[in-house]
Amino acid sequence: MTTTLRTRTAALVSAGAIGLLVLSGCSGTSGSEGSSESESSSSAETSAPASEDTMADSALVGPGCAAYAEQNPDGAGSVEGMAKDPVATAASNNPMLSTLTDAVSGKLNPDVNLVDTLNGDEFTVIAPVNEAFDKIPKKDLEAVAGNADELTKVLTYHVIPGQLSPDEIVGEQETVEGSKVKIAGSGDDLTFDDAKLVCGGVKTANATVYMVDSVLMPPK
């Protein structure tokens, strides 16, 4: 039996931005004509709109964003690369999310494949990094992976309907699983239940992703 998400509009989504690259104009030289040209150039630089990549980076939050950018400076797994693909595809290109990708793509349990559903609508995704799964005892992880219904509950508890920016996400948010996840704090100190933010506000073609350091468990 292939398990699917409940039908609803949703957006997938883990405080500290990678930072903006600020362009500054050159200082003027002596002489009225040179000064005028310098001022004109500086004014043009100042008024030029920021690039799409710069604007995307400005929304990032989380203490691990700098490390993420360093590990993934370019390519499909980078901030810019993930923005071009739908969320399940984007996650599969991010080496920090390989275990989560296995869980949603049927590799952990062939009866749980959520790729098409996740790629087909808008979500906010709380995405545990690989180290988050390492915290779970192997016996417990295997037990959840072997139970299609339980695995689906855990995975869909990490998915919130609608794309939520770092300024919008704080509060009790209802998940696709049906229970509410408690998101508190701000900036680098955002928490998702008991999980801490690694890097969030990462945009994909259809979702906003928040990478976290622990796997969330829905209430019993």
PDB file of C-alpha atoms in Angstrom:
ATOM      1  CA  MET A   1       0.000   0.000   0.000  1.00  0.00           C
ATOM      2  CA  THR A   2       1.501   3.323  -1.030  1.00  0.00           C
ATOM      3  CA  THR A   3       0.968   5.980   1.582  1.00  0.00           C
ATOM      4  CA  THR A   4       0.215   9.545   0.476  1.00  0.00           C
ATOM      5  CA  LEU A   5      -0.102  12.851   2.230  1.00  0.00           C
ATOM      6  CA  ARG A   6      -3.526  14.248   3.074  1.00  0.00           C
ATOM      7  CA  THR A   7      -4.814  16.556   0.311  1.00  0.00           C
ATOM      8  CA  ARG A   8      -4.472  20.199   1.214  1.00  0.00           C
ATOM      9  CA  THR A   9      -2.613  23.292   0.109  1.00  0.00           C
ATOM     10  CA  ALA A  10       0.675  23.376   1.918  1.00  0.00           C
ATOM     11  CA  ALA A  11       4.215  24.540   1.753  1.00  0.00           C
ATOM     12  CA  LEU A  12       7.384  22.711   2.783  1.00  0.00           C
ATOM     13  CA  VAL A  13       9.994  24.131   4.873  1.00  0.00           C
ATOM     14  CA  SER A  14      15.376  24.758  10.027  1.00  0.00           C
ATOM     15  CA  ALA A  15      18.446  31.565  12.536  1.00  0.00           C
ATOM     16  CA  GLY A  16      21.492  33.788  11.374  1.00  0.00           C
ATOM     17  CA  ALA A  17      21.670  34.677   7.681  1.00  0.00           C
ATOM     18  CA  ILE A  18      24.492  33.681   5.321  1.00  0.00           C
ATOM     19  CA  GLY A  19      24.571  37.427   4.758  1.00  0.00           C
ATOM     20  CA  LEU A  20      24.222  39.956   1.973  1.00  0.00           C
ATOM     21  CA  LEU A  21      27.062  40.937  -0.324  1.00  0.00           C
ATOM     22  CA  VAL A  22      27.083  44.705  -0.092  1.00  0.00           C
ATOM     23  CA  LEU A  23      28.399  46.612  -3.063  1.00  0.00           C
ATOM     24  CA  SER A  24      29.970  49.978  -2.339  1.00  0.00           C
ATOM     25  CA  GLY A  25      30.812  52.676  -4.849  1.00  0.00           C
ATOM     26  CA  CYS A  26      34.321  53.890  -5.488  1.00  0.00           C
ATOM     27  CA  SER A  27      35.358  57.226  -3.981  1.00  0.00           C
ATOM     28  CA  GLY A  28      35.602  60.209  -6.302  1.00  0.00           C
ATOM     29  CA  THR A  29      38.825  61.597  -7.775  1.00  0.00           C
ATOM     30  CA  SER A  30      39.923  65.216  -7.882  1.00  0.00           C
ATOM     31  CA  GLY A  31      38.473  67.495 -10.537  1.00  0.00           C
ATOM     32  CA  SER A  32      34.861  68.426 -11.108  1.00  0.00           C
ATOM     33  CA  GLU A  33      34.379  66.159 -14.149  1.00  0.00           C
ATOM     34  CA  GLY A  34      35.984  63.134 -12.458  1.00  0.00           C
ATOM     35  CA  SER A  35      33.996  63.789  -9.283  1.00  0.00           C
ATOM     36  CA  SER A  36      30.760  63.996 -11.234  1.00  0.00           C
ATOM     37  CA  GLU A  37      31.442  60.718 -13.048  1.00  0.00           C
ATOM     38  CA  SER A  38      32.383  59.005  -9.786  1.00  0.00           C
ATOM     39  CA  GLU A  39      29.237  60.222  -8.056  1.00  0.00           C
ATOM     40  CA  SER A  40      27.124  59.054 -11.006  1.00  0.00           C
ATOM     41  CA  SER A  41      28.708  55.599 -10.923  1.00  0.00           C
ATOM     42  CA  SER A  42      28.273  55.339  -7.154  1.00  0.00           C
ATOM     43  CA  SER A  43      24.649  56.414  -7.446  1.00  0.00           C
ATOM     44  CA  ALA A  44      23.999  53.820 -10.148  1.00  0.00           C
ATOM     45  CA  GLU A  45      25.467  51.061  -7.976  1.00  0.00           C
ATOM     46  CA  THR A  46      23.463  52.151  -4.980  1.00  0.00           C
ATOM     47  CA  SER A  47      20.181  52.273  -6.862  1.00  0.00           C
ATOM     48  CA  ALA A  48      20.688  48.994  -8.749  1.00  0.00           C
ATOM     49  CA  PRO A  49      18.318  46.282  -7.532  1.00  0.00           C
ATOM     50  CA  ALA A  50      19.783  43.395  -5.565  1.00  0.00           C
ATOM     51  CA  SER A  51      20.208  40.145  -7.432  1.00  0.00           C
ATOM     52  CA  GLU A  52      17.735  37.314  -6.897  1.00  0.00           C
ATOM     53  CA  ASP A  53      20.431  35.253  -5.176  1.00  0.00           C
ATOM     54  CA  THR A  54      21.277  38.087  -2.789  1.00  0.00           C
ATOM     55  CA  MET A  55      17.616  38.591  -1.903  1.00  0.00           C
ATOM     56  CA  ALA A  56      17.190  34.863  -1.344  1.00  0.00           C
ATOM     57  CA  ASP A  57      20.205  34.766   0.970  1.00  0.00           C
ATOM     58  CA  SER A  58      18.861  37.673   3.034  1.00  0.00           C
ATOM     59  CA  ALA A  59      15.942  35.513   4.254  1.00  0.00           C
ATOM     60  CA  LEU A  60      18.163  32.766   5.667  1.00  0.00           C
ATOM     61  CA  VAL A  61      18.342  32.251   9.424  1.00  0.00           C
ATOM     62  CA  GLY A  62      20.263  29.793  11.579  1.00  0.00           C
ATOM     63  CA  PRO A  63      23.692  29.303  13.152  1.00  0.00           C
ATOM     64  CA  GLY A  64      24.573  26.633  10.587  1.00  0.00           C
ATOM     65  CA  CYS A  65      23.907  28.671   7.450  1.00  0.00           C
ATOM     66  CA  ALA A  66      27.534  29.741   6.990  1.00  0.00           C
ATOM     67  CA  ALA A  67      28.739  26.136   7.280  1.00  0.00           C
ATOM     68  CA  TYR A  68      26.015  25.004   4.890  1.00  0.00           C
ATOM     69  CA  ALA A  69      27.074  27.607   2.329  1.00  0.00           C
ATOM     70  CA  GLU A  70      30.725  26.611   2.735  1.00  0.00           C
ATOM     71  CA  GLN A  71      29.946  22.908   2.245  1.00  0.00           C
ATOM     72  CA  ASN A  72      27.647  23.620  -0.697  1.00  0.00           C
ATOM     73  CA  PRO A  73      29.030  26.741  -2.402  1.00  0.00           C
ATOM     74  CA  ASP A  74      27.478  25.936  -5.772  1.00  0.00           C
ATOM     75  CA  GLY A  75      25.643  23.269  -7.691  1.00  0.00           C
ATOM     76  CA  ALA A  76      22.232  21.705  -7.157  1.00  0.00           C
ATOM     77  CA  GLY A  77      22.673  21.398  -3.379  1.00  0.00           C
ATOM     78  CA  SER A  78      23.572  25.061  -2.819  1.00  0.00           C
ATOM     79  CA  VAL A  79      21.077  27.733  -1.771  1.00  0.00           C
ATOM     80  CA  GLU A  80      20.808  28.933  -5.361  1.00  0.00           C
ATOM     81  CA  GLY A  81      20.621  25.397  -6.722  1.00  0.00           C
ATOM     82  CA  MET A  82      17.855  24.251  -4.369  1.00  0.00           C
ATOM     83  CA  ALA A  83      15.752  27.253  -5.373  1.00  0.00           C
ATOM     84  CA  LYS A  84      15.489  25.877  -8.915  1.00  0.00           C
ATOM     85  CA  ASP A  85      13.959  22.484  -8.021  1.00  0.00           C
ATOM     86  CA  PRO A  86      10.802  21.307  -6.214  1.00  0.00           C
ATOM     87  CA  VAL A  87      11.449  20.384  -2.610  1.00  0.00           C
ATOM     88  CA  ALA A  88      11.872  16.598  -2.733  1.00  0.00           C
ATOM     89  CA  THR A  89      14.213  16.943  -5.700  1.00  0.00           C
ATOM     90  CA  ALA A  90      16.096  19.809  -4.061  1.00  0.00           C
ATOM     91  CA  ALA A  91      16.536  17.813  -0.832  1.00  0.00           C
ATOM     92  CA  SER A  92      17.913  14.863  -2.793  1.00  0.00           C
ATOM     93  CA  ASN A  93      20.670  17.140  -4.107  1.00  0.00           C
ATOM     94  CA  ASN A  94      21.632  18.344  -0.622  1.00  0.00           C
ATOM     95  CA  PRO A  95      24.191  16.004   1.032  1.00  0.00           C
ATOM     96  CA  MET A  96      23.016  17.158   4.463  1.00  0.00           C
ATOM     97  CA  LEU A  97      19.550  15.680   3.808  1.00  0.00           C
ATOM     98  CA  SER A  98      20.338  12.276   2.291  1.00  0.00           C
ATOM     99  CA  THR A  99      18.709  10.258   5.104  1.00  0.00           C
ATOM    100  CA  LEU A 100      15.518  12.320   4.930  1.00  0.00           C
ATOM    101  CA  THR A 101      15.502  11.849   1.165  1.00  0.00           C
ATOM    102  CA  ASP A 102      15.693   8.073   1.646  1.00  0.00           C
ATOM    103  CA  ALA A 103      12.730   8.266   4.024  1.00  0.00           C
ATOM    104  CA  VAL A 104      10.427  10.191   1.684  1.00  0.00           C
ATOM    105  CA  SER A 105      11.421   8.418  -1.536  1.00  0.00           C
ATOM    106  CA  GLY A 106      10.578   4.829  -0.626  1.00  0.00           C
ATOM    107  CA  LYS A 107      14.128   3.674   0.098  1.00  0.00           C
ATOM    108  CA  LEU A 108      13.411   3.109   3.804  1.00  0.00           C
ATOM    109  CA  ASN A 109       9.982   1.651   3.151  1.00  0.00           C
ATOM    110  CA  PRO A 110       8.686   0.978  -0.394  1.00  0.00           C
ATOM    111  CA  ASP A 111       5.134   1.689   0.797  1.00  0.00           C
ATOM    112  CA  VAL A 112       6.040   5.262   1.740  1.00  0.00           C
ATOM    113  CA  ASN A 113       6.937   7.367  -1.286  1.00  0.00           C
ATOM    114  CA  LEU A 114       5.955  11.015  -0.946  1.00  0.00           C
ATOM    115  CA  VAL A 115       8.126  12.516  -3.682  1.00  0.00           C
ATOM    116  CA  ASP A 116       5.408  13.313  -6.209  1.00  0.00           C
ATOM    117  CA  THR A 117       3.113  14.740  -3.542  1.00  0.00           C
ATOM    118  CA  LEU A 118       5.818  16.927  -2.016  1.00  0.00           C
ATOM    119  CA  ASN A 119       6.898  18.175  -5.420  1.00  0.00           C
ATOM    120  CA  GLY A 120       3.327  18.868  -6.498  1.00  0.00           C
ATOM    121  CA  ASP A 121       2.174  21.524  -4.037  1.00  0.00           C
ATOM    122  CA  GLU A 122       3.475  24.272  -1.737  1.00  0.00           C
ATOM    123  CA  PHE A 123       4.851  23.401   1.695  1.00  0.00           C
ATOM    124  CA  THR A 124       6.969  24.451   4.615  1.00  0.00           C
ATOM    125  CA  VAL A 125       9.301  21.556   5.427  1.00  0.00           C
ATOM    126  CA  ILE A 126      11.083  20.958   8.703  1.00  0.00           C
ATOM    127  CA  ALA A 127      14.022  18.901   7.461  1.00  0.00           C
ATOM    128  CA  PRO A 128      16.155  16.908   9.920  1.00  0.00           C
ATOM    129  CA  VAL A 129      19.791  16.770   8.817  1.00  0.00           C
ATOM    130  CA  ASN A 130      21.589  13.431   8.674  1.00  0.00           C
ATOM    131  CA  GLU A 131      23.018  13.836  12.180  1.00  0.00           C
ATOM    132  CA  ALA A 132      19.471  14.143  13.534  1.00  0.00           C
ATOM    133  CA  PHE A 133      18.715  10.576  12.472  1.00  0.00           C
ATOM    134  CA  ASP A 134      21.985   9.412  14.032  1.00  0.00           C
ATOM    135  CA  LYS A 135      20.586  10.442  17.439  1.00  0.00           C
ATOM    136  CA  ILE A 136      17.824   7.829  17.176  1.00  0.00           C
ATOM    137  CA  PRO A 137      18.760   4.319  18.392  1.00  0.00           C
ATOM    138  CA  LYS A 138      19.075   2.007  15.387  1.00  0.00           C
ATOM    139  CA  LYS A 139      16.445  -0.380  16.772  1.00  0.00           C
ATOM    140  CA  ASP A 140      13.907   2.437  17.141  1.00  0.00           C
ATOM    141  CA  LEU A 141      14.645   3.845  13.693  1.00  0.00           C
ATOM    142  CA  GLU A 142      14.215   0.439  12.081  1.00  0.00           C
ATOM    143  CA  ALA A 143      10.920  -0.062  13.905  1.00  0.00           C
ATOM    144  CA  VAL A 144       9.520   3.215  12.567  1.00  0.00           C
ATOM    145  CA  ALA A 145      10.867   2.600   9.069  1.00  0.00           C
ATOM    146  CA  GLY A 146       9.262  -0.828   8.978  1.00  0.00           C
ATOM    147  CA  ASN A 147       5.803   0.505   9.814  1.00  0.00           C
ATOM    148  CA  ALA A 148       4.386   2.417   6.844  1.00  0.00           C
ATOM    149  CA  ASP A 149       1.658   4.161   8.847  1.00  0.00           C
ATOM    150  CA  GLU A 150       4.045   5.234  11.621  1.00  0.00           C
ATOM    151  CA  LEU A 151       6.691   6.414   9.169  1.00  0.00           C
ATOM    152  CA  THR A 152       4.106   8.463   7.288  1.00  0.00           C
ATOM    153  CA  LYS A 153       2.908  10.057  10.531  1.00  0.00           C
ATOM    154  CA  VAL A 154       6.461  11.052  11.458  1.00  0.00           C
ATOM    155  CA  LEU A 155       7.290  12.423   8.014  1.00  0.00           C
ATOM    156  CA  THR A 156       4.069  14.386   7.561  1.00  0.00           C
ATOM    157  CA  TYR A 157       4.511  15.869  11.054  1.00  0.00           C
ATOM    158  CA  HIS A 158       7.486  17.688   9.504  1.00  0.00           C
ATOM    159  CA  VAL A 159       5.320  19.292   6.798  1.00  0.00           C
ATOM    160  CA  ILE A 160       3.242  22.444   7.302  1.00  0.00           C
ATOM    161  CA  PRO A 161       0.650  23.683   4.798  1.00  0.00           C
ATOM    162  CA  GLY A 162       1.704  26.933   3.117  1.00  0.00           C
ATOM    163  CA  GLN A 163       5.098  28.542   2.797  1.00  0.00           C
ATOM    164  CA  LEU A 164       6.081  30.336   5.992  1.00  0.00           C
ATOM    165  CA  SER A 165       8.973  32.779   6.171  1.00  0.00           C
ATOM    166  CA  PRO A 166      11.136  33.123   9.315  1.00  0.00           C
ATOM    167  CA  ASP A 167       8.982  36.117  10.284  1.00  0.00           C
ATOM    168  CA  GLU A 168       5.760  34.107   9.951  1.00  0.00           C
ATOM    169  CA  ILE A 169       6.599  30.667  11.292  1.00  0.00           C
ATOM    170  CA  VAL A 170       6.612  31.219  15.072  1.00  0.00           C
ATOM    171  CA  GLY A 171       3.608  29.763  16.882  1.00  0.00           C
ATOM    172  CA  GLU A 172       1.696  26.494  16.945  1.00  0.00           C
ATOM    173  CA  GLN A 173       1.483  25.389  13.327  1.00  0.00           C
ATOM    174  CA  GLU A 174      -0.809  22.592  12.194  1.00  0.00           C
ATOM    175  CA  THR A 175       1.043  19.952  10.224  1.00  0.00           C
ATOM    176  CA  VAL A 176      -0.111  17.706   7.385  1.00  0.00           C
ATOM    177  CA  GLU A 177      -0.117  14.872   9.927  1.00  0.00           C
ATOM    178  CA  GLY A 178      -2.844  16.752  11.801  1.00  0.00           C
ATOM    179  CA  SER A 179      -1.056  17.600  15.054  1.00  0.00           C
ATOM    180  CA  LYS A 180       0.476  20.987  15.840  1.00  0.00           C
ATOM    181  CA  VAL A 181       4.208  21.601  16.054  1.00  0.00           C
ATOM    182  CA  LYS A 182       5.336  24.328  18.450  1.00  0.00           C
ATOM    183  CA  ILE A 183       7.789  26.789  16.923  1.00  0.00           C
ATOM    184  CA  ALA A 184       9.335  29.343  19.268  1.00  0.00           C
ATOM    185  CA  GLY A 185      12.187  31.841  19.470  1.00  0.00           C
ATOM    186  CA  SER A 186      13.488  34.056  16.704  1.00  0.00           C
ATOM    187  CA  GLY A 187      16.426  34.394  14.377  1.00  0.00           C
ATOM    188  CA  ASP A 188      19.214  31.948  15.154  1.00  0.00           C
ATOM    189  CA  ASP A 189      17.327  30.715  18.213  1.00  0.00           C
ATOM    190  CA  LEU A 190      14.264  29.253  16.496  1.00  0.00           C
ATOM    191  CA  THR A 191      13.169  25.897  17.903  1.00  0.00           C
ATOM    192  CA  PHE A 192      10.770  23.309  16.484  1.00  0.00           C
ATOM    193  CA  ASP A 193       9.378  21.372  19.453  1.00  0.00           C
ATOM    194  CA  ASP A 194      12.691  20.266  20.995  1.00  0.00           C
ATOM    195  CA  ALA A 195      14.736  20.541  17.795  1.00  0.00           C
ATOM    196  CA  LYS A 196      17.089  23.443  17.190  1.00  0.00           C
ATOM    197  CA  LEU A 197      17.448  25.275  13.916  1.00  0.00           C
ATOM    198  CA  VAL A 198      20.486  24.568  11.756  1.00  0.00           C
ATOM    199  CA  CYS A 199      19.592  26.745   8.776  1.00  0.00           C
ATOM    200  CA  GLY A 200      16.171  27.869   7.631  1.00  0.00           C
ATOM    201  CA  GLY A 201      14.328  30.005   5.155  1.00  0.00           C
ATOM    202  CA  VAL A 202      15.928  28.003   2.337  1.00  0.00           C
ATOM    203  CA  LYS A 203      13.734  28.366  -0.722  1.00  0.00           C
ATOM    204  CA  THR A 204      12.969  25.672  -3.259  1.00  0.00           C
ATOM    205  CA  ALA A 205      10.749  25.995  -6.317  1.00  0.00           C
ATOM    206  CA  ASN A 206       7.651  25.150  -4.248  1.00  0.00           C
ATOM    207  CA  ALA A 207       8.648  25.198  -0.586  1.00  0.00           C
ATOM    208  CA  THR A 208      10.499  26.839   2.275  1.00  0.00           C
ATOM    209  CA  VAL A 209      12.860  24.534   4.175  1.00  0.00           C
ATOM    210  CA  TYR A 210      14.094  24.677   7.771  1.00  0.00           C
ATOM    211  CA  MET A 211      16.914  22.247   8.497  1.00  0.00           C
ATOM    212  CA  VAL A 212      16.954  21.112  12.144  1.00  0.00           C
ATOM    213  CA  ASP A 213      19.211  19.037  14.400  1.00  0.00           C
ATOM    214  CA  SER A 214      16.629  16.487  15.627  1.00  0.00           C
ATOM    215  CA  VAL A 215      13.814  14.356  14.247  1.00  0.00           C
ATOM    216  CA  LEU A 216      10.407  15.506  15.487  1.00  0.00           C
ATOM    217  CA  MET A 217       7.932  12.972  16.878  1.00  0.00           C
ATOM    218  CA  PRO A 218       4.179  13.631  16.654  1.00  0.00           C
ATOM    219  CA  PRO A 219       2.165  13.437  19.885  1.00  0.00           C
ATOM    220  CA  LYS A 220       0.784   9.996  20.658  1.00  0.00           C
TER     221      LYS A 220
END
